[in-house]
Amino acid sequence: MPPHFPAFKPFPTPHRIGTDICSIPRILSLLRGRHGHAFIRRVLRVEEREQKEVDINTSLAELDKEMGIADLALQKAAQFLAGRFAAKEATMKAHHSRRLTYHSILILKPEPQPGVEGSVAPVAIVMDEGIDGEEVRGKEVRISISHDGDYATAVCLAVDE
């Protein structure tokens, strides 16, 4: 028999929080494997792969060239991808009532604003599906991505609809 809980008031707003943590060495291992490109295509949308922040496709191609430079580029790509993976997982958890996929979440880094110092927080857009399964305009949700040592972590704040 479960313990008796006292009466409580429900949370006053319909906000949902999702969080995730990802091991950067685990992502690095995946990228070094023979299915590295497939993993990138599975997690990132075309728009995300085309961002200038880290050129993941070039990083994998460089692996066949000079190992020293390529290894540093590949580590940066793994750090980037681990952050995006954690952010998408956190977004999925914050939207538990929807069946989101990695491709139904678009994460973009806005251009820095003139006069504003520091890094610019990325923006997550949860794409809506139209009647025919075609994507229509999405909804922005708040995310935060952090990296420390061997880990990338992310949090998503969303409104439950």
Coordinates of N, CA, C and O in Angstrom, one line a residue:
M1 N 0.8 -1.2 0.0 CA 0.0 0.0 0.0 C 0.9 1.2 0.0 O 1.8 1.4 0.8
P2 N 0.7 2.2 -1.0 CA 1.5 3.4 -1.0 C 1.3 4.3 0.2 O 0.2 4.3 0.8
P3 N 2.3 5.0 0.5 CA 2.2 5.9 1.7 C 1.2 7.0 1.4 O 1.0 7.4 0.2
H4 N 0.6 7.6 2.4 CA -0.4 8.6 2.2 C 0.3 10.0 2.1 O 1.2 10.3 2.8
F5 N 0.0 10.7 1.0 CA 0.5 12.0 0.7 C -0.4 13.1 1.2 O -1.6 12.9 1.0
P6 N 0.1 14.1 1.8 CA -0.8 15.2 2.1 C -1.3 15.9 0.9 O -0.7 15.8 -0.2
A7 N -2.5 16.6 1.0 CA -3.0 17.3 -0.1 C -2.1 18.4 -0.5 O -1.4 19.0 0.3
F8 N -2.0 18.7 -1.8 CA -1.1 19.7 -2.3 C -1.7 20.4 -3.5 O -2.6 19.9 -4.2
K9 N -1.3 21.6 -3.8 CA -1.8 22.4 -4.9 C -0.9 22.0 -6.1 O 0.3 21.9 -6.0
P10 N -1.5 21.9 -7.3 CA -0.7 21.6 -8.5 C 0.1 22.8 -8.9 O -0.2 24.0 -8.5
F11 N 1.2 22.6 -9.6 CA 2.0 23.7 -10.1 C 1.2 24.7 -10.8 O 0.4 24.3 -11.7
P12 N 1.4 26.0 -10.6 CA 0.4 27.0 -11.1 C 0.5 27.2 -12.6 O -0.4 27.8 -13.2
T13 N 1.6 26.9 -13.3 CA 1.7 27.1 -14.7 C 2.0 25.8 -15.5 O 2.5 24.9 -14.9
P14 N 1.6 25.7 -16.7 CA 1.8 24.5 -17.5 C 3.2 24.3 -18.1 O 3.3 23.8 -19.2
H15 N 4.2 24.6 -17.3 CA 5.6 24.5 -17.8 C 6.1 23.0 -17.6 O 5.8 22.4 -16.6
R16 N 6.9 22.6 -18.5 CA 7.6 21.3 -18.5 C 9.1 21.5 -18.6 O 9.5 22.3 -19.4
I17 N 9.8 20.7 -17.9 CA 11.3 20.8 -17.9 C 11.9 19.5 -18.4 O 11.4 18.4 -17.9
G18 N 12.8 19.5 -19.3 CA 13.5 18.3 -19.7 C 15.0 18.6 -19.5 O 15.5 19.7 -19.7
T19 N 15.8 17.6 -19.2 CA 17.2 17.7 -19.0 C 17.9 16.4 -19.5 O 17.3 15.3 -19.5
D20 N 19.1 16.6 -20.0 CA 19.9 15.4 -20.4 C 21.4 15.7 -20.3 O 21.8 16.8 -20.3
I21 N 22.1 14.6 -20.2 CA 23.6 14.7 -20.1 C 24.2 13.7 -21.1 O 23.6 12.6 -21.3
C22 N 25.3 14.1 -21.8 CA 25.8 13.2 -22.8 C 27.3 13.2 -22.7 O 28.0 14.2 -22.4
S23 N 27.9 12.0 -22.8 CA 29.3 11.8 -22.7 C 30.0 12.1 -24.0 O 29.7 11.5 -25.1
I24 N 30.9 13.1 -24.0 CA 31.6 13.5 -25.2 C 32.5 12.4 -25.8 O 32.5 12.2 -27.0
P25 N 33.2 11.7 -24.9 CA 34.0 10.6 -25.4 C 33.2 9.5 -26.1 O 33.6 8.9 -27.1
R26 N 31.9 9.3 -25.7 CA 31.0 8.3 -26.3 C 30.7 8.8 -27.7 O 30.7 8.0 -28.7
I27 N 30.4 10.1 -27.9 CA 30.1 10.6 -29.2 C 31.4 10.6 -30.1 O 31.3 10.2 -31.3
L28 N 32.5 10.9 -29.5 CA 33.8 10.8 -30.3 C 34.0 9.4 -30.8 O 34.4 9.2 -31.9
S29 N 33.7 8.4 -29.9 CA 33.9 7.0 -30.4 C 32.9 6.7 -31.5 O 33.3 6.0 -32.5
L30 N 31.7 7.2 -31.4 CA 30.7 7.0 -32.5 C 31.2 7.6 -33.8 O 31.1 7.1 -34.9
L31 N 31.7 8.9 -33.7 CA 32.2 9.6 -34.9 C 33.4 8.9 -35.5 O 33.6 8.9 -36.8
R32 N 34.3 8.3 -34.7 CA 35.4 7.6 -35.2 C 35.1 6.2 -35.9 O 35.8 5.7 -36.6
G33 N 33.9 5.7 -35.5 CA 33.5 4.4 -36.1 C 33.0 4.6 -37.5 O 32.9 5.7 -38.1
R34 N 32.7 3.4 -38.1 CA 32.4 3.4 -39.5 C 31.0 4.0 -39.8 O 30.6 4.3 -41.0
H35 N 30.2 4.2 -38.8 CA 28.8 4.8 -39.0 C 28.7 6.2 -38.5 O 27.7 6.7 -38.2
G36 N 29.9 6.9 -38.4 CA 29.9 8.3 -37.9 C 29.0 9.2 -38.7 O 28.2 10.0 -38.2
H37 N 29.1 9.1 -40.1 CA 28.3 10.0 -40.9 C 26.8 9.7 -40.7 O 25.9 10.6 -40.7
A38 N 26.4 8.4 -40.6 CA 25.0 8.0 -40.4 C 24.5 8.6 -39.1 O 23.4 9.0 -39.0
F39 N 25.3 8.5 -38.0 CA 24.9 9.1 -36.7 C 24.7 10.6 -36.8 O 23.7 11.1 -36.3
I40 N 25.5 11.3 -37.5 CA 25.3 12.7 -37.7 C 24.0 13.0 -38.5 O 23.2 13.8 -38.1
R41 N 23.8 12.3 -39.5 CA 22.5 12.4 -40.3 C 21.3 12.1 -39.5 O 20.2 12.7 -39.7
R42 N 21.4 11.1 -38.6 CA 20.3 10.7 -37.7 C 19.9 11.8 -36.7 O 18.8 12.0 -36.4
V43 N 20.9 12.5 -36.2 CA 20.7 13.4 -35.1 C 20.5 14.9 -35.6 O 19.6 15.5 -35.1
L44 N 21.2 15.3 -36.6 CA 21.2 16.7 -37.1 C 20.4 16.8 -38.3 O 20.5 16.0 -39.3
R45 N 19.6 17.9 -38.4 CA 18.8 18.2 -39.6 C 19.8 18.9 -40.6 O 20.9 19.3 -40.2
V46 N 19.5 19.0 -41.8 CA 20.3 19.6 -42.8 C 20.7 21.0 -42.4 O 21.9 21.4 -42.5
E47 N 19.8 21.8 -41.9 CA 20.1 23.2 -41.5 C 21.2 23.2 -40.4 O 22.0 24.1 -40.4
E48 N 21.1 22.2 -39.5 CA 22.1 22.2 -38.4 C 23.5 21.8 -38.9 O 24.5 22.3 -38.5
R49 N 23.5 20.9 -39.9 CA 24.8 20.4 -40.4 C 25.5 21.5 -41.2 O 26.7 21.5 -41.4
E50 N 24.7 22.5 -41.7 CA 25.2 23.5 -42.6 C 25.7 24.7 -41.7 O 26.2 25.7 -42.3
Q51 N 25.5 24.7 -40.4 CA 25.9 25.8 -39.6 C 27.4 26.0 -39.6 O 28.1 25.0 -39.7
K52 N 27.9 27.2 -39.5 CA 29.4 27.4 -39.6 C 30.1 27.2 -38.3 O 31.3 27.2 -38.2
E53 N 29.3 26.9 -37.2 CA 30.0 26.8 -35.9 C 31.0 25.7 -35.8 O 32.1 25.9 -35.4
V54 N 30.7 24.5 -36.3 CA 31.7 23.4 -36.4 C 31.3 22.7 -37.7 O 30.2 22.3 -37.9
D55 N 32.3 22.5 -38.5 CA 32.0 21.7 -39.8 C 32.3 20.3 -39.5 O 33.4 19.8 -39.6
I56 N 31.2 19.6 -39.2 CA 31.3 18.2 -38.8 C 31.7 17.3 -40.0 O 32.6 16.4 -39.9
N57 N 31.2 17.5 -41.2 CA 31.5 16.7 -42.3 C 33.0 16.8 -42.7 O 33.7 15.9 -43.0
T58 N 33.5 18.1 -42.6 CA 35.0 18.3 -42.9 C 35.8 17.6 -41.8 O 36.8 17.0 -42.1
S59 N 35.3 17.6 -40.6 CA 36.1 17.0 -39.5 C 36.3 15.5 -39.7 O 37.3 14.9 -39.5
L60 N 35.2 14.8 -40.2 CA 35.3 13.4 -40.5 C 36.2 13.1 -41.7 O 37.0 12.2 -41.7
A61 N 36.2 14.0 -42.7 CA 37.0 13.8 -43.9 C 38.5 14.0 -43.5 O 39.4 13.3 -44.0
E62 N 38.8 15.0 -42.6 CA 40.1 15.2 -42.1 C 40.7 14.1 -41.4 O 42.0 13.9 -41.3
L63 N 39.9 13.2 -40.8 CA 40.4 12.1 -40.0 C 41.3 11.2 -40.9 O 42.3 10.6 -40.4
D64 N 41.0 11.1 -42.2 CA 41.8 10.3 -43.1 C 43.2 11.0 -43.4 O 44.1 10.4 -43.9
K65 N 43.3 12.3 -43.2 CA 44.5 13.0 -43.5 C 45.4 13.1 -42.2 O 45.6 12.0 -41.6
E66 N 45.8 14.2 -41.9 CA 46.7 14.4 -40.7 C 46.0 14.1 -39.4 O 45.0 14.8 -39.1
M67 N 46.4 13.2 -38.7 CA 45.7 12.8 -37.4 C 45.8 13.9 -36.4 O 44.8 14.0 -35.6
G68 N 46.9 14.6 -36.2 CA 47.0 15.6 -35.2 C 45.9 16.7 -35.4 O 45.1 17.0 -34.4
I69 N 45.8 17.4 -36.5 CA 44.9 18.4 -36.8 C 43.5 17.8 -36.8 O 42.5 18.4 -36.3
A70 N 43.3 16.7 -37.5 CA 42.0 16.0 -37.6 C 41.5 15.6 -36.2 O 40.3 15.7 -36.0
D71 N 42.3 15.2 -35.3 CA 41.9 14.7 -34.0 C 41.3 15.9 -33.3 O 40.2 15.8 -32.6
L72 N 41.9 17.1 -33.3 CA 41.4 18.2 -32.6 C 40.1 18.7 -33.2 O 39.1 19.0 -32.5
A73 N 40.0 18.6 -34.6 CA 38.7 19.0 -35.2 C 37.6 18.0 -34.9 O 36.5 18.4 -34.7
L74 N 38.0 16.7 -34.8 CA 37.0 15.7 -34.5 C 36.5 15.8 -33.1 O 35.3 15.6 -32.8
Q75 N 37.4 16.2 -32.2 CA 37.0 16.4 -30.8 C 36.1 17.6 -30.6 O 35.1 17.5 -29.9
K76 N 36.3 18.7 -31.4 CA 35.4 19.8 -31.4 C 34.1 19.4 -32.0 O 33.0 19.8 -31.5
A77 N 34.1 18.6 -33.0 CA 32.8 18.1 -33.6 C 32.0 17.3 -32.6 O 30.8 17.4 -32.5
A78 N 32.8 16.4 -31.9 CA 32.1 15.6 -30.9 C 31.5 16.4 -29.7 O 30.4 16.1 -29.3
Q79 N 32.2 17.4 -29.3 CA 31.7 18.3 -28.3 C 30.4 19.0 -28.8 O 29.4 19.1 -28.0
F80 N 30.4 19.5 -30.0 CA 29.3 20.2 -30.6 C 28.1 19.2 -30.7 O 27.0 19.5 -30.3
L81 N 28.4 18.0 -31.2 CA 27.3 17.0 -31.4 C 26.7 16.5 -30.1 O 25.5 16.3 -30.0
A82 N 27.6 16.3 -29.1 CA 27.1 15.9 -27.8 C 26.2 17.0 -27.2 O 25.1 16.6 -26.6
G83 N 26.5 18.2 -27.3 CA 25.6 19.3 -26.8 C 24.3 19.3 -27.6 O 23.2 19.4 -26.9
R84 N 24.3 19.1 -28.9 CA 23.1 19.1 -29.7 C 22.2 17.9 -29.3 O 21.0 17.9 -29.2
F85 N 22.9 16.7 -29.2 CA 22.2 15.5 -28.8 C 21.5 15.7 -27.5 O 20.3 15.3 -27.3
A86 N 22.2 16.2 -26.5 CA 21.6 16.4 -25.1 C 20.5 17.4 -25.2 O 19.4 17.2 -24.6
A87 N 20.6 18.4 -26.0 CA 19.5 19.4 -26.1 C 18.3 18.8 -26.8 O 17.2 19.1 -26.3
K88 N 18.5 18.0 -27.8 CA 17.3 17.3 -28.4 C 16.7 16.3 -27.5 O 15.4 16.3 -27.4
E89 N 17.5 15.6 -26.7 CA 16.9 14.7 -25.7 C 16.1 15.4 -24.7 O 15.0 15.0 -24.3
A90 N 16.7 16.5 -24.2 CA 16.0 17.3 -23.2 C 14.7 17.9 -23.7 O 13.7 17.9 -23.0
T91 N 14.7 18.3 -25.0 CA 13.5 18.8 -25.6 C 12.4 17.7 -25.7 O 11.2 18.0 -25.5
M92 N 12.8 16.5 -26.1 CA 11.9 15.4 -26.2 C 11.3 15.1 -24.8 O 10.1 14.9 -24.7
K93 N 12.1 15.2 -23.7 CA 11.6 15.0 -22.4 C 10.6 16.1 -21.9 O 9.6 15.8 -21.2
A94 N 10.9 17.3 -22.3 CA 10.0 18.4 -22.0 C 8.6 18.3 -22.7 O 7.7 18.9 -22.3
H95 N 8.6 17.6 -23.8 CA 7.4 17.5 -24.7 C 7.0 16.0 -24.6 O 6.8 15.4 -25.7
H96 N 6.8 15.5 -23.4 CA 6.6 14.0 -23.3 C 5.3 13.6 -24.0 O 5.2 12.4 -24.3
S97 N 4.3 14.5 -24.2 CA 3.1 14.1 -24.7 C 3.1 14.0 -26.3 O 2.2 13.5 -26.9
R98 N 4.2 14.4 -26.9 CA 4.4 14.4 -28.3 C 5.4 13.4 -28.7 O 6.3 13.0 -27.9
R99 N 5.3 12.8 -29.9 CA 6.3 11.9 -30.4 C 7.3 12.6 -31.2 O 7.2 12.5 -32.5
L100 N 8.2 13.3 -30.6 CA 9.2 14.0 -31.3 C 10.4 13.1 -31.8 O 10.7 12.1 -31.1
T101 N 11.0 13.4 -32.9 CA 12.2 12.8 -33.3 C 13.3 13.8 -33.3 O 13.1 15.0 -33.1
Y102 N 14.6 13.3 -33.6 CA 15.7 14.3 -33.6 C 15.5 15.3 -34.8 O 15.8 16.5 -34.6
H103 N 14.8 14.9 -35.8 CA 14.6 15.8 -37.0 C 13.4 16.7 -36.8 O 13.2 17.6 -37.6
S104 N 12.6 16.5 -35.8 CA 11.5 17.4 -35.5 C 11.9 18.6 -34.6 O 11.1 19.4 -34.3
I105 N 13.2 18.6 -34.2 CA 13.8 19.6 -33.4 C 14.9 20.3 -34.2 O 15.9 19.6 -34.6
L106 N 14.8 21.6 -34.3 CA 15.9 22.3 -35.0 C 16.6 23.2 -34.0 O 15.9 24.0 -33.3
I107 N 17.9 23.1 -33.9 CA 18.6 23.9 -32.9 C 19.6 24.8 -33.7 O 20.4 24.3 -34.5
L108 N 19.4 26.1 -33.6 CA 20.2 27.1 -34.3 C 20.9 28.0 -33.3 O 20.4 28.3 -32.3
K109 N 22.0 28.5 -33.8 CA 22.8 29.5 -33.0 C 22.5 30.9 -33.6 O 23.0 31.1 -34.7
P110 N 21.8 31.8 -32.9 CA 21.6 33.1 -33.5 C 22.9 33.9 -33.7 O 23.8 33.6 -33.0
E111 N 22.8 34.9 -34.6 CA 24.0 35.8 -34.7 C 24.1 36.6 -33.5 O 23.1 37.0 -32.9
P112 N 25.4 36.9 -33.1 CA 25.6 37.8 -31.9 C 25.0 39.2 -32.2 O 25.1 39.7 -33.3
Q113 N 24.4 39.7 -31.1 CA 23.9 41.1 -31.2 C 25.0 42.1 -31.0 O 25.8 41.9 -30.1
P114 N 25.0 43.2 -31.8 CA 26.0 44.2 -31.6 C 26.0 44.8 -30.2 O 24.9 45.1 -29.7
G115 N 27.1 44.9 -29.6 CA 27.2 45.5 -28.2 C 26.9 44.5 -27.1 O 27.1 44.9 -25.9
V116 N 26.5 43.3 -27.4 CA 26.3 42.3 -26.4 C 27.5 41.4 -26.3 O 27.8 40.7 -27.3
E117 N 28.0 41.3 -25.1 CA 29.2 40.4 -24.9 C 28.8 39.0 -24.4 O 27.7 38.8 -23.9
G118 N 29.7 38.0 -24.6 CA 29.4 36.7 -24.1 C 28.7 35.9 -25.2 O 28.5 36.3 -26.3
S119 N 28.6 34.6 -24.9 CA 28.0 33.7 -25.9 C 26.5 33.9 -26.0 O 25.8 34.3 -25.1
V120 N 26.0 33.6 -27.2 CA 24.5 33.7 -27.5 C 23.9 32.3 -27.3 O 24.4 31.3 -27.8
A121 N 22.8 32.2 -26.5 CA 22.2 31.0 -26.3 C 21.6 30.4 -27.6 O 21.0 31.2 -28.3
P122 N 21.7 29.1 -27.8 CA 21.0 28.6 -29.0 C 19.5 28.6 -28.9 O 19.0 28.7 -27.8
V123 N 18.8 28.5 -30.0 CA 17.4 28.5 -30.0 C 16.9 27.1 -30.5 O 17.5 26.6 -31.5
A124 N 16.0 26.5 -29.8 CA 15.4 25.3 -30.3 C 14.0 25.6 -30.9 O 13.2 26.3 -30.3
I125 N 13.7 25.0 -32.0 CA 12.4 25.1 -32.7 C 11.8 23.7 -32.8 O 12.5 22.9 -33.5
V126 N 10.7 23.5 -32.2 CA 10.0 22.2 -32.3 C 9.0 22.4 -33.5 O 8.1 23.2 -33.5
M127 N 9.3 21.6 -34.6 CA 8.5 21.7 -35.8 C 7.2 21.0 -35.6 O 7.1 19.9 -35.0
D128 N 6.1 21.6 -36.2 CA 4.8 21.0 -36.2 C 4.6 20.2 -37.4 O 5.2 20.5 -38.5
E129 N 3.8 19.2 -37.4 CA 3.5 18.4 -38.5 C 2.1 18.8 -39.1 O 1.2 18.9 -38.3
G130 N 2.1 19.0 -40.4 CA 0.8 19.3 -41.0 C 0.0 18.0 -41.2 O 0.3 16.9 -40.7
I131 N -1.1 18.1 -41.8 CA -2.1 17.0 -42.0 C -1.4 15.9 -42.8 O -1.6 14.7 -42.5
D132 N -0.6 16.2 -43.8 CA 0.0 15.2 -44.7 C 1.3 14.7 -44.2 O 2.1 14.1 -44.9
G133 N 1.7 15.1 -42.9 CA 3.0 14.7 -42.4 C 4.1 15.7 -42.8 O 5.2 15.5 -42.4
E134 N 3.7 16.7 -43.5 CA 4.7 17.7 -44.0 C 4.9 18.7 -42.8 O 4.0 19.1 -42.1
E135 N 6.1 19.2 -42.7 CA 6.4 20.1 -41.6 C 5.9 21.5 -41.9 O 5.9 21.9 -43.1
V136 N 5.3 22.1 -40.9 CA 4.9 23.5 -41.0 C 5.6 24.3 -40.0 O 6.5 23.8 -39.3
R137 N 5.2 25.5 -39.8 CA 5.9 26.4 -38.9 C 6.1 25.8 -37.5 O 5.2 25.2 -37.0
G138 N 7.3 26.0 -36.9 CA 7.6 25.5 -35.6 C 7.4 26.5 -34.5 O 7.0 27.6 -34.7
K139 N 7.6 26.0 -33.3 CA 7.5 26.8 -32.0 C 8.8 26.8 -31.3 O 9.5 25.8 -31.1
E140 N 9.2 28.0 -30.9 CA 10.5 28.2 -30.2 C 10.3 27.8 -28.7 O 9.3 28.1 -28.1
V141 N 11.3 27.1 -28.2 CA 11.4 26.7 -26.8 C 12.7 27.1 -26.3 O 13.7 27.2 -27.0
R142 N 12.8 27.3 -25.0 CA 14.0 27.8 -24.3 C 14.9 26.6 -24.0 O 14.4 25.6 -23.4
I143 N 16.2 26.7 -24.4 CA 17.2 25.6 -24.1 C 18.4 26.3 -23.6 O 18.7 27.5 -23.8
S144 N 19.2 25.5 -22.9 CA 20.6 25.9 -22.4 C 21.4 24.7 -22.6 O 21.1 23.6 -22.2
I145 N 22.6 24.9 -23.2 CA 23.6 23.8 -23.4 C 24.9 24.2 -22.7 O 25.3 25.3 -22.8
S146 N 25.5 23.3 -21.9 CA 26.7 23.5 -21.2 C 27.7 22.4 -21.5 O 27.2 21.2 -21.6
H147 N 29.0 22.7 -21.5 CA 30.0 21.6 -21.6 C 31.0 21.8 -20.4 O 31.3 22.9 -20.1
D148 N 31.4 20.7 -19.9 CA 32.4 20.7 -18.8 C 33.1 19.3 -18.9 O 32.5 18.3 -18.7
G149 N 34.4 19.4 -19.1 CA 35.2 18.2 -19.1 C 34.7 17.2 -20.2 O 34.6 17.6 -21.4
D150 N 34.3 16.0 -19.8 CA 33.9 15.0 -20.7 C 32.4 15.0 -20.9 O 31.9 14.0 -21.5
Y151 N 31.7 16.0 -20.5 CA 30.2 15.9 -20.6 C 29.6 17.2 -21.2 O 30.1 18.3 -21.0
A152 N 28.5 17.0 -21.9 CA 27.7 18.1 -22.4 C 26.3 17.9 -21.7 O 25.8 16.7 -21.6
T153 N 25.7 18.9 -21.2 CA 24.4 18.8 -20.6 C 23.5 19.9 -21.2 O 23.9 20.9 -21.7
A154 N 22.2 19.6 -21.2 CA 21.2 20.6 -21.7 C 19.9 20.5 -20.9 O 19.6 19.5 -20.3
V155 N 19.3 21.7 -20.9 CA 18.0 21.8 -20.2 C 17.0 22.5 -21.2 O 17.4 23.3 -22.0
C156 N 15.8 22.0 -21.2 CA 14.7 22.6 -22.0 C 13.5 23.0 -21.2 O 13.1 22.2 -20.3
L157 N 13.0 24.2 -21.4 CA 11.8 24.7 -20.7 C 10.8 24.9 -21.8 O 11.0 25.6 -22.7
A158 N 9.6 24.2 -21.6 CA 8.6 24.3 -22.6 C 7.2 24.4 -21.9 O 7.1 24.2 -20.7
V159 N 6.2 24.9 -22.7 CA 4.9 25.0 -22.2 C 4.1 23.8 -22.6 O 4.1 23.5 -23.8
D160 N 3.4 23.1 -21.7 CA 2.6 22.0 -22.0 C 1.3 22.4 -22.6 O 0.6 23.3 -22.1
E161 N 1.0 22.0 -23.8 CA -0.2 22.4 -24.5 C -1.2 21.3 -24.6 O -0.9 20.2 -24.7

